[in-house]
């Protein structure tokens, strides 16, 4: 049984199955958190999208809806705004500009949740206001200029100590601190994401979905294939969940049934 302070590595093929294994361990009797957690996800289709188990996804979406939590797509959007990318039809300059302009409106409409920014906004407009440094564009341009050389170039931060250091007892943003990109021997892109803490039930799945889509975008622009997502979490938590809640037990029954038919994690 994994308890607080016990490191855990989970490797699985498919986003839904990987998330399901984390949740299954985290909600076992006597477990309150996993610290630290390393989750390694493979299983991406030919277009770079993460493989999802539709039964697990539907069960989670239903639970999030009936409990009034943010949906997976909403959470994923904060890391990678897929709908803007589709509207830009693959034109990355147009995509970046479209989001920069849109986020300023989003921020005004919902300042409570967005006053400090969002993850993708920090990645492409770090200082904010539509004129900040675009870390992703720099990485892509630098890769086009010289793909070899110093590998520490391929990293981008979302945490800013000038804005984010706080004595507030509860702070939703930013938990994701940084992303980095590495490359495999088979011409694949590996995305690494670093979290101080992560709420696995209400945000974990959406986080992994957004990171996978970010990886797909970067891989496409680099002419690579999306191969693996590694997520490093200092403290993985099960939110304020009551493990005996009937609605939660219904969701877990679906998840456990699907996990029984999936490969056992390493």
Short mmCIF file of C-alpha atoms in Angstrom, two decimals, residues 16 52-61 251 254-255 258:
data_model
loop_
_atom_site.label_atom_id
_atom_site.label_comp_id
_atom_site.label_asym_id
_atom_site.label_seq_id
_atom_site.Cartn_x
_atom_site.Cartn_y
_atom_site.Cartn_z
CA UNK A 16 -7.13 6.75 -19.03
CA UNK A 52 -8.35 7.13 -24.06
CA UNK A 53 -10.62 4.51 -22.58
CA UNK A 54 -14.10 5.83 -23.30
CA UNK A 55 -15.74 4.01 -20.38
CA UNK A 56 -13.33 5.55 -17.87
CA UNK A 57 -13.59 8.98 -19.46
CA UNK A 58 -17.41 8.88 -19.50
CA UNK A 59 -17.57 7.77 -15.86
CA UNK A 60 -15.23 10.57 -14.78
CA UNK A 61 -17.03 13.20 -16.86
CA UNK A 251 -17.27 5.64 -10.90
CA UNK A 254 -16.23 1.27 -13.85
CA UNK A 255 -12.55 2.20 -13.50
CA UNK A 258 -11.40 -1.50 -17.04
#
